[in-house]
Short mmCIF file of C-alpha atoms in Angstrom, two decimals:
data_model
loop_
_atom_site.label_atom_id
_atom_site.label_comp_id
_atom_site.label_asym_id
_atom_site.label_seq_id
_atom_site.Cartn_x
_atom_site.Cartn_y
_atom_site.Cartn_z
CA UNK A 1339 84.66 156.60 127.60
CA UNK A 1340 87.13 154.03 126.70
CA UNK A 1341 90.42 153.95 124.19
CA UNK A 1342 90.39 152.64 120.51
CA UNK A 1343 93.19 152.65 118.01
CA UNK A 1344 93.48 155.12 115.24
CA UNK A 1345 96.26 154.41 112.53
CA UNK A 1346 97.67 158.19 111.40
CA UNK A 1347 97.19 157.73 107.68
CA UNK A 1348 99.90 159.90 106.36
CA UNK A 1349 102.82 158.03 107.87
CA UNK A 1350 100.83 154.54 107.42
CA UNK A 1351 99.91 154.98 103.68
CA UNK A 1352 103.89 156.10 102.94
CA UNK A 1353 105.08 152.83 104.62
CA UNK A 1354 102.04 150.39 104.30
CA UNK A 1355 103.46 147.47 105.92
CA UNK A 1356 100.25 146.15 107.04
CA UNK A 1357 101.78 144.26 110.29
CA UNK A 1358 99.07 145.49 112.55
CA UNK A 1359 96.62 143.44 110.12
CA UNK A 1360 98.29 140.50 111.13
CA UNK A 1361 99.00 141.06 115.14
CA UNK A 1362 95.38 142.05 116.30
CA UNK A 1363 93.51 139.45 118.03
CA UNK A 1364 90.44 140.39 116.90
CA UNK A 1365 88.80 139.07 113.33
CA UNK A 1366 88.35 142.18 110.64
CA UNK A 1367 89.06 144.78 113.29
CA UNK A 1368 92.33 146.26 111.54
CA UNK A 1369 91.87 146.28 107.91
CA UNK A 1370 93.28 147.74 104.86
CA UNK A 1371 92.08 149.86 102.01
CA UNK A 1372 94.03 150.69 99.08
CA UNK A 1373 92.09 154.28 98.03
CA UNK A 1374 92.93 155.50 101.52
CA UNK A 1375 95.18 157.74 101.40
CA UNK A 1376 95.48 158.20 97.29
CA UNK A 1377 93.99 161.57 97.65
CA UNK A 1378 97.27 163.13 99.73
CA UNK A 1379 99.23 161.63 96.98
CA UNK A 1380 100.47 158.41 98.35
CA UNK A 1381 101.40 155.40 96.39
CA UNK A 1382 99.99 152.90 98.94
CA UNK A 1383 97.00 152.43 100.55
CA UNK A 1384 96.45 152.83 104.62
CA UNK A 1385 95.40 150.19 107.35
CA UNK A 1386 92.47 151.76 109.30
CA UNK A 1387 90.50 150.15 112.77
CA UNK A 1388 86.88 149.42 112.91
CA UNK A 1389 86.39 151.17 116.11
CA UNK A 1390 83.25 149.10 117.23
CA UNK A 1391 85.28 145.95 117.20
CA UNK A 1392 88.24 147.47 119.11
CA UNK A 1393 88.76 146.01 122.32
CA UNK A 1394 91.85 148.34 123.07
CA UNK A 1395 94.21 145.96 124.00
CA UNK A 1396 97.27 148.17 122.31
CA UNK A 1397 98.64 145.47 121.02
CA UNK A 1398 98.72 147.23 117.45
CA UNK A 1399 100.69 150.28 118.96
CA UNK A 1400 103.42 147.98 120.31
CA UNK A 1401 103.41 146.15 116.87
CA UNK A 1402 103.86 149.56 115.15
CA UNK A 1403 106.65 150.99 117.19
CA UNK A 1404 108.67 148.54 117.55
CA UNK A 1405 108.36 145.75 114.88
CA UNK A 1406 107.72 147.78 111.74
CA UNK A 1407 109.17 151.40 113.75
CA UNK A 1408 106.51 153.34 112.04
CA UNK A 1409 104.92 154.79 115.46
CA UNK A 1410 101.65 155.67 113.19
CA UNK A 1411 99.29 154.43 115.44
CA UNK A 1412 98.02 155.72 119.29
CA UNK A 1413 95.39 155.00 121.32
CA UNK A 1414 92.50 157.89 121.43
CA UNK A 1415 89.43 158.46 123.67
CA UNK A 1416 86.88 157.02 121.16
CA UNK A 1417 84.71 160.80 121.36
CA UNK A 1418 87.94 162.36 120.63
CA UNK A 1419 88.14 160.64 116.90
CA UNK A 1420 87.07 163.10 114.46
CA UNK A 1421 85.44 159.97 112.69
CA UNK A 1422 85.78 156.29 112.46
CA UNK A 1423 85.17 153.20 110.31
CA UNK A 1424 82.27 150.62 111.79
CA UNK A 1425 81.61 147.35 110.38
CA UNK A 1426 78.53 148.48 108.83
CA UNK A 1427 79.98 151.22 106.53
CA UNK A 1428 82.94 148.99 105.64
CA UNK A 1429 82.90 147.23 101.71
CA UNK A 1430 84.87 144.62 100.50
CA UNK A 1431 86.46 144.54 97.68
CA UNK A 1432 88.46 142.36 95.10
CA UNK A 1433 92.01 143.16 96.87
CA UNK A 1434 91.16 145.42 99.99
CA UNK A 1435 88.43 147.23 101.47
CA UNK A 1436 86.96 150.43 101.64
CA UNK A 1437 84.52 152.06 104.15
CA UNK A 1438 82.43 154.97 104.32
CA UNK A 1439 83.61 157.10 107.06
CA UNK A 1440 81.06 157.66 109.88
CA UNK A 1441 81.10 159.80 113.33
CA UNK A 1442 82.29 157.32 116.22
CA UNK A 1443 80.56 155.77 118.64
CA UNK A 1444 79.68 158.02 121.57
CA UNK A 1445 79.41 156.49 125.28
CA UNK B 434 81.35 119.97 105.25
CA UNK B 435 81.06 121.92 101.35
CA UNK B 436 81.04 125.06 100.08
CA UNK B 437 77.12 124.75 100.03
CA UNK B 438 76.84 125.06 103.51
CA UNK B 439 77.57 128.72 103.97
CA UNK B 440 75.07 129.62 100.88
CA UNK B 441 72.17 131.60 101.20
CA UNK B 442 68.61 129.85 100.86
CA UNK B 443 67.28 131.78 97.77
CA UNK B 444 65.12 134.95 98.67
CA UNK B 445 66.83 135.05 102.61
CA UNK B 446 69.81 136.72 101.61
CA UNK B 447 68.54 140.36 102.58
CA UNK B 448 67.69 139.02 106.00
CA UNK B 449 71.05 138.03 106.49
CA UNK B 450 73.33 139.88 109.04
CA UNK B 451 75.86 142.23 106.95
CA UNK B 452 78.58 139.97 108.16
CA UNK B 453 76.98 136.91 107.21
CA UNK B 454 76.26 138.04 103.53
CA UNK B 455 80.30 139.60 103.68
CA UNK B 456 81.62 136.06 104.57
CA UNK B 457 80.18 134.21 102.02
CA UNK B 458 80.30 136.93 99.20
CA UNK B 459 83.93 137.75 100.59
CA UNK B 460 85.07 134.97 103.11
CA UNK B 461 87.84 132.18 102.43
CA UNK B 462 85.78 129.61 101.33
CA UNK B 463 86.74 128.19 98.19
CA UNK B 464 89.44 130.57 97.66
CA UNK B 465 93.32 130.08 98.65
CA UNK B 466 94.05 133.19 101.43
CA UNK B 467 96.62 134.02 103.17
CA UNK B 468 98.21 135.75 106.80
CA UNK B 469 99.80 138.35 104.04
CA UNK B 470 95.92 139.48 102.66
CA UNK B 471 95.05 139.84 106.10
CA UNK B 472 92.39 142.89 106.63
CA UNK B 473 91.29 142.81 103.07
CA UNK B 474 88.96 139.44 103.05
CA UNK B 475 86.23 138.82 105.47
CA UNK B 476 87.43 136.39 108.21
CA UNK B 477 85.48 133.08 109.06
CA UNK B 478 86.37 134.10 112.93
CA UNK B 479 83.78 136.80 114.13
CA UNK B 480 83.46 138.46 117.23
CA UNK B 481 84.18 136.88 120.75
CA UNK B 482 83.89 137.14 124.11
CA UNK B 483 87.74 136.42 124.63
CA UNK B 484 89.71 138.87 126.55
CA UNK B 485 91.34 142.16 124.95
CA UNK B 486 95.06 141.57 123.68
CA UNK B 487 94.83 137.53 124.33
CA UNK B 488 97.66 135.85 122.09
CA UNK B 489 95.19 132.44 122.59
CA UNK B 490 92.67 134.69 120.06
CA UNK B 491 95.45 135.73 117.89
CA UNK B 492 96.63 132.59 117.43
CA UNK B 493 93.28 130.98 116.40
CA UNK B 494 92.55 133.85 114.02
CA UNK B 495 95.96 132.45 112.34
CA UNK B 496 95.18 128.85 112.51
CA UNK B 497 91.70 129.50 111.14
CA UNK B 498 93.33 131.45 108.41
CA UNK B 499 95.80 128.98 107.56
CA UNK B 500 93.68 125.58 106.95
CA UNK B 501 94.00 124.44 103.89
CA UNK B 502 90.16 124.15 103.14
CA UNK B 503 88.20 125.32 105.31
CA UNK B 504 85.14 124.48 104.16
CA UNK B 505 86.21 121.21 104.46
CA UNK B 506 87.42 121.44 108.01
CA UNK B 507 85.57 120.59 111.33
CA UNK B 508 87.27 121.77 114.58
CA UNK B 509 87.25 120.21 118.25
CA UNK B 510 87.28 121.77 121.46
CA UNK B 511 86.93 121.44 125.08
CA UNK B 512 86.09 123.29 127.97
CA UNK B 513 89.27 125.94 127.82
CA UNK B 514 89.16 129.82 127.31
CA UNK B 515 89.75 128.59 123.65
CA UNK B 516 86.56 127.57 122.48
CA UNK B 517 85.22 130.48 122.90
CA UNK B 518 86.79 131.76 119.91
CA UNK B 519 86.94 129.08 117.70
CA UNK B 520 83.33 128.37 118.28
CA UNK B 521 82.73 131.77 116.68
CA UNK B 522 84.16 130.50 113.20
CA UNK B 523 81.80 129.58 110.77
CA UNK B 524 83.42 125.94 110.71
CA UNK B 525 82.30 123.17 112.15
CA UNK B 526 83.25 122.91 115.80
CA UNK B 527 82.45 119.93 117.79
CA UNK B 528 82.66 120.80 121.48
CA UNK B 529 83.91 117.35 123.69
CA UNK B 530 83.55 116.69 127.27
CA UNK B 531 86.48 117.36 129.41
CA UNK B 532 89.24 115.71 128.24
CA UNK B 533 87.79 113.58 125.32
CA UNK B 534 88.87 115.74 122.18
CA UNK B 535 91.18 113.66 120.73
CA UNK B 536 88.73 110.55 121.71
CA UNK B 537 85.87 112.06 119.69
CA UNK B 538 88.07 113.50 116.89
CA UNK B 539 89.25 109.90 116.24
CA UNK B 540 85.90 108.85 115.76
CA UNK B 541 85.17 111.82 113.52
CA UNK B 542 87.99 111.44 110.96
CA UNK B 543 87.14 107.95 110.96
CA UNK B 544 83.86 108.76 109.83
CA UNK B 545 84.57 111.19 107.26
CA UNK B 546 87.11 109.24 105.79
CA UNK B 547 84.03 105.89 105.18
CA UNK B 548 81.61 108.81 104.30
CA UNK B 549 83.96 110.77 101.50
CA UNK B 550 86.61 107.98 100.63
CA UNK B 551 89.54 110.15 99.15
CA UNK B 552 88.04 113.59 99.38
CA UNK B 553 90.15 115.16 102.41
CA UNK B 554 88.00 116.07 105.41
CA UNK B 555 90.37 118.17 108.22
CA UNK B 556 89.83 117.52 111.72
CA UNK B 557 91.35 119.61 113.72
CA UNK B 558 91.67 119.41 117.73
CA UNK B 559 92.27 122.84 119.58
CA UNK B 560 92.49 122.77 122.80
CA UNK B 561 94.37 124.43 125.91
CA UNK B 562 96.94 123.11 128.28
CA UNK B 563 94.71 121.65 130.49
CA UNK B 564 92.36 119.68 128.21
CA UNK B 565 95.56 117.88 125.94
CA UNK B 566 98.29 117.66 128.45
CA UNK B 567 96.34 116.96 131.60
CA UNK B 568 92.68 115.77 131.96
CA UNK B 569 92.75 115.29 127.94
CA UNK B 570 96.66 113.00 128.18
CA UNK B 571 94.82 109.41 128.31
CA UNK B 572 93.43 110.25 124.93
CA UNK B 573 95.77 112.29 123.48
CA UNK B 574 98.90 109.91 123.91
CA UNK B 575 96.54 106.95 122.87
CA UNK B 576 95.15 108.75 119.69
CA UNK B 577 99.12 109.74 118.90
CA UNK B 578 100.07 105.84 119.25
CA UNK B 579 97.14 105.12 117.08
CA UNK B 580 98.58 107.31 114.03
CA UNK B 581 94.97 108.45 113.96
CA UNK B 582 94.97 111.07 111.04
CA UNK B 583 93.85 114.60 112.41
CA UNK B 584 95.94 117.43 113.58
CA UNK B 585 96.18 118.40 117.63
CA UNK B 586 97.06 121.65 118.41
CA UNK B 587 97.90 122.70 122.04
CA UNK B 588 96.87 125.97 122.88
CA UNK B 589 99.38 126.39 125.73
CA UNK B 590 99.12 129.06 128.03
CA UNK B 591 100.50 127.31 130.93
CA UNK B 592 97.86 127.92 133.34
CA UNK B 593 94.61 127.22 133.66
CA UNK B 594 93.67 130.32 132.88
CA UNK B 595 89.56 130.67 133.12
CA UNK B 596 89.20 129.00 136.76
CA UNK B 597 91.11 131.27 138.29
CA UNK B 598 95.11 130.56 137.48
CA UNK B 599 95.81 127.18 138.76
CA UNK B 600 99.56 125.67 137.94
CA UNK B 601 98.85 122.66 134.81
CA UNK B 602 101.30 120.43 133.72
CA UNK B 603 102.47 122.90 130.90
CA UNK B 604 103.40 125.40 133.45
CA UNK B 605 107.00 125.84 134.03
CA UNK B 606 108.64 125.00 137.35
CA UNK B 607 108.68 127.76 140.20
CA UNK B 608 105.63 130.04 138.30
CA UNK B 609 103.52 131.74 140.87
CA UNK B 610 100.05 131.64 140.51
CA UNK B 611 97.00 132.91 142.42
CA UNK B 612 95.59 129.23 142.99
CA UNK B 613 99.44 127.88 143.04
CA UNK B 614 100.97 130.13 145.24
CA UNK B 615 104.18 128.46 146.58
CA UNK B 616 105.32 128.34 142.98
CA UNK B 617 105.64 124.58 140.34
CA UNK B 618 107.49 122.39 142.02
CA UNK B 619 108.01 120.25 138.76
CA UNK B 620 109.04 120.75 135.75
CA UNK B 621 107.28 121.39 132.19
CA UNK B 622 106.06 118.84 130.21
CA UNK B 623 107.39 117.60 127.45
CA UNK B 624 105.08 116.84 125.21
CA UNK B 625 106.88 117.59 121.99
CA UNK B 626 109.18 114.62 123.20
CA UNK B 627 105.90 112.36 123.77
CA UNK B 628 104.62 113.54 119.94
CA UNK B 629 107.58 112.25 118.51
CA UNK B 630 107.55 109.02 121.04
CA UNK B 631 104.48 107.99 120.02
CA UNK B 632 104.89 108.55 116.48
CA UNK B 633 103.27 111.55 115.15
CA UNK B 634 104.22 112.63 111.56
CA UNK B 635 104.73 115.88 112.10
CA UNK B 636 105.49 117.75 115.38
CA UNK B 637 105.91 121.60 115.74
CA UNK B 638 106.02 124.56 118.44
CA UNK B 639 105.32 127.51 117.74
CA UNK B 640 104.83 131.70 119.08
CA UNK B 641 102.06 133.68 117.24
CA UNK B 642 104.79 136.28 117.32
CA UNK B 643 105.41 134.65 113.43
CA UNK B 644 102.34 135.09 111.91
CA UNK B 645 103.84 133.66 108.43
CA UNK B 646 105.04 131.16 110.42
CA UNK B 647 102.40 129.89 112.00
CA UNK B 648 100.41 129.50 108.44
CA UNK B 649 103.33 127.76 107.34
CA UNK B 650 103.38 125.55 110.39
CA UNK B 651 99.37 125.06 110.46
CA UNK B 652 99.23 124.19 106.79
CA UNK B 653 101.46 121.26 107.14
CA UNK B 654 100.58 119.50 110.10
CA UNK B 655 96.90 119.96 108.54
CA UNK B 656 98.15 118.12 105.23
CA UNK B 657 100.17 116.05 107.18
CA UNK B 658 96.79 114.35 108.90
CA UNK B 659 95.06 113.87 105.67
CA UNK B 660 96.97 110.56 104.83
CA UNK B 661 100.33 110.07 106.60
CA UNK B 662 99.63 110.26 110.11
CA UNK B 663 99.35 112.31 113.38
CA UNK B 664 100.86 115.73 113.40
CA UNK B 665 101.09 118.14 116.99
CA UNK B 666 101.41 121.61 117.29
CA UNK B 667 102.30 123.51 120.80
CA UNK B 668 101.60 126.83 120.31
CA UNK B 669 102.52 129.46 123.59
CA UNK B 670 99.83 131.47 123.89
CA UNK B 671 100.26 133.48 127.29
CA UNK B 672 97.19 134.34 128.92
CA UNK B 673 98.05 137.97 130.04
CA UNK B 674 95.40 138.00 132.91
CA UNK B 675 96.80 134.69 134.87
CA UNK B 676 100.63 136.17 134.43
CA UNK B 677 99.95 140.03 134.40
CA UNK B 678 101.54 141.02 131.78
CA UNK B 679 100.05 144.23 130.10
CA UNK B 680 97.67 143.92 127.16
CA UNK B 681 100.26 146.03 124.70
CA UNK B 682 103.59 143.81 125.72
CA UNK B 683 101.71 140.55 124.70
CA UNK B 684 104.21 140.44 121.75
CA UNK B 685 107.01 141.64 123.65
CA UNK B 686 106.10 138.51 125.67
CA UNK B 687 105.90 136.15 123.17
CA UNK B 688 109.31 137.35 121.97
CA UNK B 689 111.20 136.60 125.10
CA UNK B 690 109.56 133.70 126.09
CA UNK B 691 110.82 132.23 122.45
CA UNK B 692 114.00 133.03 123.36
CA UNK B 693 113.74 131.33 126.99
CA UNK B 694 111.81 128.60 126.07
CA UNK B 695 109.60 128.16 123.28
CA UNK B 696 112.01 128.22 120.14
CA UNK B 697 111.23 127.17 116.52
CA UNK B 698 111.43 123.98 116.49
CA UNK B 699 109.70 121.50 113.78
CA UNK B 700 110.04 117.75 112.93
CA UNK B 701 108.77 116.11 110.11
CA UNK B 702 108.94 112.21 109.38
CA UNK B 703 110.78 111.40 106.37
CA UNK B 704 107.18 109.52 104.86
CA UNK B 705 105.47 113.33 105.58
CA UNK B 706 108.33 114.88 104.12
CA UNK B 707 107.93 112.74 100.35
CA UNK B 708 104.27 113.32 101.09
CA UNK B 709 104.18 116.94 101.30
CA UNK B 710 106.96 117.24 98.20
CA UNK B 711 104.92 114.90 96.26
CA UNK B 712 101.44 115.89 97.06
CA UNK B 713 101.49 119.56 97.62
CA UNK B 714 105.24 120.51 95.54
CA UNK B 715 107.11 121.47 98.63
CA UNK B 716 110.13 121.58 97.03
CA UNK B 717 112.25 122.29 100.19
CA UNK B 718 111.68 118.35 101.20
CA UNK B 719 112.88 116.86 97.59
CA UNK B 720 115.10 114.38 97.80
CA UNK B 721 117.97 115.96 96.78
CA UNK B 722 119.72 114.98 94.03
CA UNK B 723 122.72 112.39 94.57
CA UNK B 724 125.41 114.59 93.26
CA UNK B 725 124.44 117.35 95.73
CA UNK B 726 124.33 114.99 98.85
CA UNK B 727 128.06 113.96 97.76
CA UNK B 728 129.05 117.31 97.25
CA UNK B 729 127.63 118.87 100.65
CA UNK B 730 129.35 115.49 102.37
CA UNK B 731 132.88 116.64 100.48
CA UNK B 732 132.49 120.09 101.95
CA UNK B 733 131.80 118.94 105.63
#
C-alpha cells in the first residue's frame, strides 16, 4: 500500500487557489475542475489528484499549508480513498476538466 | 517542427493512446497557455521515470509550459537526471554526447534559421550542472562568445546527482557528499558572471519556488535567442536524494536556499530590452519618455 494525495473538496472549492496545480512535479497529476464542488453550493470549482500518476512526494501538502494556508489536502493510504480520479476517466474541457469518479487503485 | 506533426494520420486516431488523442485535441500547441491554467489543459510533459518530489521535474514542467511556441521548439539534452523528463515532452529533443549540447545546438539553430529564414525556430539547451558548467564549459563559454542564438538553461542541482552524489563545479564550498566526503574545497561557480562576460543577451537565475516567475523568465530568454543573441538561465533545482532533504520540504528548500544564495536576479542587454518592447509590447522596457527620466533624476 502506498500514500497518494486527496484534496478535501469543501475547503478547496471555497478557496480555489489552485497553487498545488502549479507546485507538483508531475505533468496532469493535480488538476482542476470547475463543476466539482457546485453541487455543495460553492462558487468555485475544486483541484482534485489523479491518483495513478501520484508519486506521493507531499509536496502538494506543504504547498497547501503553508503557501496558500488552506491545509485541504493530506496524504491517504490509496485503499483508504473512498474513490479517486485516473487518467482514463478524466475529460477535458474548454476551461477545466472533469472526470468520472472511479474506485482507486488497489495494491 | 509545425503544428502538423502532432496530427493524427486519418483513420488512426482511435488507436491512439487516450493521452495522445488529449494532447493534441487539448495540448498547447497552437494555443497561448499559461503556469495560471495549469491542471485544466493537457501538458506536452507526460509521465517519467524522475524521482518523487524532484524540483529538476518541476522546473521542466514550467519551462515546457512557458515556450513561446512549442510546436516550434526543439530541446537539447545530455546525459543528466534531466533528460529523462524532458525527453518525455512531445517536442523535439535532441539528446548530445557528454558535454556537446551547446556544440550541437549551434549547429541546429543554424540550420533552422537557412531552412525557415524568418520563421522563429526555438532551440533550447537543458541541461544539469555537470553537462554546462563542467564537462559541457568548452562549448558552452565558446557558443556564449559566439552570440549563437538559442537559449541555455542550467538545471543546477549542484551535484551530480544520478552517479551517486559527486561534488561539480556548481556545488557550493564545504557541501558534503557521499562521493565528496571531506566537503568542496572551492567555491561555486560563477557562471552568471561568465554569461554576462561573454556576452549573452539575456542572463537570469531563477527557483521554481516562482512558478509565474519562471514563465516570465523562460519566455524571454526564449525570445531573446530568436534574433538578438544568447540568453542563460540558472535555475536551482535541488536534487532531494543527493542532499536529503525530505520529498514535502522541497519548496521549503527552494525558499531558503533563495534567500542564501540563489536570489532573483535578471539582466537584460539594452538591444534585448528594445527588442522585446518592440517585438513582443513589453512595455516595462520602453524607453521612457524624456520628461520622466528628468523628473525621476530631479527627485534623486
Amino acid at each position: 500500500m502506498y500514500l497518494v494525495a486527496d484534496i478535501n473538496v469543501e475547503i478547496c472549492a471555497a478557496k480555489s487557489c489552485k497553487l498545488c496545480t502549479q507546485y507538483c512535479p508531475e505533468a496532469n497529476t493535480i488538476l482542476y475542475s470547475d463543476e466539482m464542488g457546485k453541487d455543495k453550493g460553492f462558487k468555485y470549482g475544486s483541484a482534485y489528484v489523479a491518483v495513478d500518476r501520484c508519486k506521493g512526494c507531499a509536496q502538494c501538502v506543504w504547498v497547501c499549508d503553508n503557501m496558500a494556508k488552506n491545509n485541504a489536502i493530506k496524504m491517504i493510504m490509496i485503499d483508504q480513498l473512498p474513490n479517486a480520479a485516473l487518467t482514463d476517466n478524466i475529460i477535458y474541457g474548454e476551461k477545466s476538466t472533469t472526470v468520472a469518479l472511479a474506485a482507486p487503485v488497489v495494491g | 517542427m509545425s503544428l502538423d506533426y502532432v496530427k493524427f494520420t486519418p483513420g488512426f486516431e482511435k488507436f491512439m493512446p487516450k493521452e495522445y488523442r488529449d494532447m493534441v485535441d487539448h495540448g498547447p500547441f497552437g494555443k497561448k497557455t499559461t503556469v495560471s491554467q495549469m491542471g485544466s489543459f493537457k501538458e506536452v510533459m507526460e509521465e517519467h521515470p524522475m524521482c518523487a518530489g524532484c524540483a529538476m521535474t518541476l522546473f521542466i514542467r514550467l519551462a515546457v509550459i512557458a515556450f513561446p511556441n512549442p510546436e516550434d521548439t526543439i530541446t537539447v539534452g545530455t546525459a543528466g537526471c534531466g533528460r529523462l523528463a524532458i525527453s518525455q515532452a512531445a517536442i523535439p529533443f535532441v539528446y548530445g554526447n557528454y558535454g556537446d549540447q551547446n556544440g550541437v545546438a549551434s549547429g541546429l539553430s543554424r540550420g533552422l534559421r537557412l531552412r525557415f529564414g524568418d520563421k522563429p525556430k526555438d532551440v533550447v539547451v537543458m541541461a544539469g550542472d555537470g553537462g554546462t558548467a563542467d564537462i559541457g564549459f568548452q562549448q558552452v563559454v565558446h557558443s556564449w562568445f559566439r552570440h549563437e542564438r538559442f537559449t541555455t538553461i542550467m538545471l543546477d542541482n549542484e551535484v551530480y546527482g544520478n552517479t551517486g552524489g559527486q561534488e561539480s563545479g556548481m556545488t557550493s564550498r564545504g557541501a558534503v557528499l557521499k562521493m565528496a566526503p571531506l566537503g568542496k574545497k572551492f567555491d561555486k561557480m560563477d557562471m552568471v558572471g561568465l554569461a554576462k562576460l561573454a556576452g549573452c543577451a539575456y542572463v537570469a537565475t531563477v527557483v521554481p519556488n516562482n512558478p509565474r516567475r519562471v514563465e516570465s523568465v523562460i519566455k524571454k530568454a526564449v525570445l531573446v535567442a530568436r534574433e538578438v543573441g544568447s540568453s542563460y538561465i540558472q535555475a536551482y533545482t535541488s536534487c532531494n536524494i543527493e542532499y536529503a532533504i525530505p520529498t514535502d520540504k522541497v519548496m521549503e528548500d527552494a525558499k531558503t536556499v533563495e534567500n542564501d544564495r540563489y536570489a532573483f536576479s535578471e539582466y537584460i542587454s539594452d538591444e534585448a530590452k528594445e527588442y522585446l518592447a518592440e517585438r513582443y509590447g513589453y512595455k516595462e522596457y520602453l524607453p521612457k519618455p524624456a520628461a520622466a527620466v528628468a523628473a525621476l533624476a530631479d527627485k534623486a
